[in-house]
Amino acid sequence: MTTILLVEDDPALRRALRTMMRSRDLEVVDLGTGEDAVVLASGGAADVIVLDLGLPDLDGLEVLRRVRTFSGVPVIVLTAHHQQAEKIRALDAGADDYVTKPFDVDELLARIRAALRRAPHASQPPALLRVDDLEVDLARRRVTRGGEQVHLTRTELSLLELLVRNPGKLLTQEFLLREVWGPEYGTESNYLRVYVGQLRKKLGDDAAHPRLILTEPGIGYRWIGSER
């Protein structure tokens, strides 16, 4: 049975989430403080952590940073609607995803399932990925579309590899800039928009109706292409 560590300081919300998760055959350990969460997480019993950023004793980001020193367990953060900067900091600190309050329970469950599929113990993304007529060969660093080779620049290929190797995971603008362009970058989001636009065009993706690269406005991008 999947075990969820739920860290939320609102007792009513915590009870409601605990009841809902258990009704879906999920084991739940719920806590209201960050210090207790770090201690429990260190035991390695949780498969996913659902972490509220607004805790009374310890900032949620600090909880996340401490957990990341010893564990790669998937972490989904809960944030308020206005906490855009907090979302980005959490993702850069190692969170796998976020859900904004108030949220739909089914959305949270879907995020949990997606995080479990991407967990370290799960199978790695295949070296050869096919989505409709698109084929991405990570081993050979080669991309074809409809049987014809797609000519990508080194930067476009590096960007595509990062996305494909992290399927479904939200990669922040800052992360992508630093990984592709270098550590001195991080705020030049215009670079990223241009290259993602070029990549979409070459791959036959449509930003308005994406099947490969999904934009999370102001935050980053996800690879949503799946094998057909």
Coordinates of C-alpha atoms in Angstrom, one line a residue:
M1 CA 0.0 0.0 0.0
T2 CA 1.2 3.5 -0.9
T3 CA 2.1 5.6 2.1
I4 CA 1.5 9.4 2.0
L5 CA 3.1 11.7 4.5
L6 CA 0.7 14.6 4.8
V7 CA 2.1 17.7 6.4
E8 CA -0.5 20.4 7.0
D9 CA -1.1 22.6 10.0
D10 CA -4.9 23.1 9.4
P11 CA -6.5 20.3 11.4
A12 CA -9.8 20.4 9.5
L13 CA -8.1 20.2 6.1
R14 CA -5.8 17.5 7.4
R15 CA -8.7 15.4 8.6
A16 CA -10.6 15.9 5.3
L17 CA -7.5 14.9 3.2
R18 CA -6.7 11.9 5.5
T19 CA -10.3 10.6 5.1
M20 CA -10.3 11.1 1.4
M21 CA -6.9 9.4 0.8
R22 CA -7.8 6.5 3.0
S23 CA -11.0 6.0 1.0
R24 CA -8.8 5.6 -2.0
D25 CA -6.7 2.8 -0.4
L26 CA -3.8 5.1 0.5
E27 CA -2.1 4.8 3.8
V28 CA -1.8 8.2 5.4
V29 CA 0.5 9.6 8.2
D30 CA -0.5 13.1 8.9
L31 CA 1.4 15.7 10.9
G32 CA 1.0 19.4 11.7
T33 CA 4.6 20.5 12.2
G34 CA 7.7 20.6 10.0
E35 CA 10.2 19.3 12.6
D36 CA 8.1 16.1 13.1
A37 CA 7.8 15.7 9.3
V38 CA 11.6 15.8 8.8
V39 CA 12.1 13.2 11.6
L40 CA 9.4 10.9 10.1
A41 CA 10.7 11.3 6.5
S42 CA 14.2 10.3 7.7
G43 CA 12.8 6.9 8.5
G44 CA 12.1 6.3 4.8
A45 CA 8.5 5.0 5.3
A46 CA 6.8 7.6 3.0
D47 CA 6.3 7.0 -0.7
V48 CA 5.1 10.6 -1.3
I49 CA 5.2 13.7 0.8
V50 CA 2.4 16.3 0.5
L51 CA 3.8 19.4 2.1
D52 CA 2.1 22.6 3.1
L53 CA 4.5 25.5 2.8
G54 CA 2.9 27.5 5.6
L55 CA 3.8 25.6 8.7
P56 CA 3.8 27.1 12.3
D57 CA 7.2 25.9 13.5
L58 CA 9.4 25.5 10.4
D59 CA 9.1 27.1 7.0
G60 CA 8.0 24.5 4.4
L61 CA 10.9 25.3 2.1
E62 CA 13.3 24.5 5.0
V63 CA 11.5 21.2 5.5
L64 CA 11.9 20.4 1.8
R65 CA 15.6 21.4 1.9
R66 CA 16.3 19.1 4.9
V67 CA 14.4 16.2 3.3
R68 CA 16.4 16.6 0.1
T69 CA 19.7 16.1 2.0
F70 CA 18.8 12.5 2.6
S71 CA 15.9 11.5 0.4
G72 CA 14.7 11.7 -3.2
V73 CA 11.1 10.8 -2.2
P74 CA 8.6 12.7 -4.3
V75 CA 7.3 15.9 -2.7
I76 CA 4.1 17.8 -3.7
V77 CA 3.8 21.2 -2.1
L78 CA 0.6 22.9 -1.2
T79 CA 0.6 26.7 -1.8
A80 CA -1.7 29.6 -1.6
H81 CA -2.9 31.2 -4.8
H82 CA -0.8 34.3 -4.4
Q83 CA 2.5 32.4 -3.6
Q84 CA 3.9 32.3 -7.2
A85 CA 7.5 33.1 -6.0
E86 CA 7.2 30.4 -3.3
K87 CA 6.1 27.8 -5.9
I88 CA 9.2 28.5 -8.0
R89 CA 11.5 28.4 -4.9
A90 CA 10.0 25.1 -3.8
L91 CA 10.4 23.6 -7.3
D92 CA 14.0 24.8 -7.4
A93 CA 14.6 23.4 -3.9
G94 CA 13.6 19.9 -5.1
A95 CA 9.8 19.7 -5.0
D96 CA 8.3 17.5 -7.8
D97 CA 5.1 19.4 -8.2
Y98 CA 2.6 21.8 -6.5
V99 CA -1.1 22.2 -6.0
T100 CA -2.6 25.6 -5.3
K101 CA -5.2 26.1 -2.6
P102 CA -8.1 25.8 -2.8
F103 CA -7.6 22.7 -4.9
D104 CA -9.7 19.8 -6.4
V105 CA -9.1 16.6 -4.5
D106 CA -9.0 14.6 -7.8
E107 CA -6.3 16.9 -9.1
L108 CA -4.2 16.2 -5.9
L109 CA -4.7 12.5 -6.4
A110 CA -3.6 12.7 -10.0
R111 CA -0.5 14.7 -9.0
I112 CA 0.3 11.9 -6.4
R113 CA -0.1 9.2 -9.0
A114 CA 2.2 11.1 -11.5
A115 CA 4.8 11.6 -8.8
L116 CA 4.8 7.9 -7.9
R117 CA 5.3 7.1 -11.6
R118 CA 8.4 9.3 -11.7
A119 CA 9.8 8.1 -8.3
P120 CA 13.5 6.9 -8.3
H121 CA 12.5 3.3 -7.9
A122 CA 10.3 3.4 -11.0
S123 CA 11.6 2.5 -14.4
Q124 CA 13.7 5.1 -16.1
P125 CA 12.4 6.9 -19.2
P126 CA 13.2 4.8 -22.3
A127 CA 16.2 5.7 -24.4
L128 CA 14.0 5.5 -27.5
L129 CA 10.7 7.4 -27.2
R130 CA 8.0 7.5 -29.9
V131 CA 5.0 9.8 -29.8
D132 CA 2.9 9.5 -33.0
D133 CA 5.3 10.1 -35.9
L134 CA 8.0 11.6 -33.6
E135 CA 10.9 9.5 -32.5
V136 CA 13.4 10.7 -29.9
D137 CA 16.6 8.6 -29.6
L138 CA 18.4 9.8 -26.5
A139 CA 21.2 7.3 -26.9
R140 CA 22.1 8.6 -30.3
R141 CA 20.9 12.1 -29.7
R142 CA 18.8 11.9 -32.8
V143 CA 15.3 13.0 -33.5
T144 CA 13.1 12.0 -36.5
R145 CA 9.6 13.1 -37.5
G146 CA 7.7 11.1 -40.0
G147 CA 10.9 9.2 -40.8
E148 CA 12.8 12.3 -41.6
Q149 CA 15.6 13.6 -39.4
V150 CA 14.8 16.7 -37.4
H151 CA 17.9 19.0 -37.3
L152 CA 18.2 20.5 -33.9
T153 CA 20.8 22.9 -32.6
R154 CA 23.0 21.8 -29.7
T155 CA 20.9 24.0 -27.4
E156 CA 17.6 22.7 -28.7
L157 CA 18.7 19.2 -28.2
S158 CA 20.0 19.8 -24.7
L159 CA 16.6 21.4 -23.8
L160 CA 14.7 18.5 -25.3
E161 CA 16.8 15.9 -23.4
L162 CA 16.1 17.6 -20.1
L163 CA 12.4 17.6 -20.8
V164 CA 12.2 14.0 -22.1
R165 CA 14.3 12.7 -19.2
N166 CA 11.9 14.2 -16.7
P167 CA 8.5 13.2 -18.1
G168 CA 5.6 15.0 -16.5
K169 CA 7.8 16.9 -14.1
L170 CA 7.5 20.6 -13.9
L171 CA 10.9 22.1 -14.7
T172 CA 11.3 25.7 -13.8
Q173 CA 12.6 28.4 -16.1
E174 CA 15.5 29.0 -13.7
F175 CA 16.4 25.3 -13.7
L176 CA 16.3 25.0 -17.5
L177 CA 18.3 28.1 -18.0
R178 CA 21.0 27.1 -15.7
E179 CA 21.2 23.6 -16.9
V180 CA 21.3 24.5 -20.6
W181 CA 22.9 27.9 -20.7
G182 CA 25.0 27.7 -17.6
P183 CA 25.1 28.7 -13.9
E184 CA 25.3 32.4 -14.6
Y185 CA 21.9 32.4 -16.2
G186 CA 18.5 32.1 -14.5
T187 CA 16.4 35.2 -15.3
E188 CA 16.7 35.3 -19.1
S189 CA 13.2 33.8 -19.6
N190 CA 13.1 35.4 -23.1
Y191 CA 15.9 33.0 -24.2
L192 CA 13.8 30.1 -23.1
R193 CA 10.6 31.2 -24.8
V194 CA 12.4 31.6 -28.1
Y195 CA 14.0 28.2 -27.9
V196 CA 10.9 26.4 -26.7
G197 CA 9.0 28.0 -29.6
Q198 CA 11.6 26.8 -32.1
L199 CA 11.6 23.3 -30.6
R200 CA 7.8 23.1 -30.7
K201 CA 7.9 24.2 -34.4
K202 CA 10.4 21.6 -35.4
L203 CA 8.7 18.8 -33.4
G204 CA 5.2 19.7 -34.8
D205 CA 3.8 20.8 -31.4
D206 CA 1.2 23.5 -30.9
A207 CA 1.4 25.7 -27.9
A208 CA -2.4 26.3 -28.0
H209 CA -3.1 22.5 -28.0
P210 CA 0.1 20.9 -26.8
R211 CA 0.8 17.2 -27.0
L212 CA 4.5 17.3 -26.2
I213 CA 5.5 20.5 -24.2
L214 CA 3.1 22.1 -21.8
T215 CA 3.7 25.6 -20.6
E216 CA 3.1 26.5 -16.9
P217 CA 2.8 30.3 -17.3
G218 CA 5.4 32.2 -15.4
I219 CA 6.9 29.0 -13.9
G220 CA 8.3 26.5 -16.4
Y221 CA 7.6 23.6 -18.8
R222 CA 6.5 19.9 -18.6
W223 CA 7.1 17.1 -21.1
I224 CA 3.7 15.5 -21.6
G225 CA 4.4 13.4 -24.7
S226 CA 3.7 9.8 -24.1
E227 CA 4.4 6.6 -26.1
R228 CA 1.6 5.8 -28.6

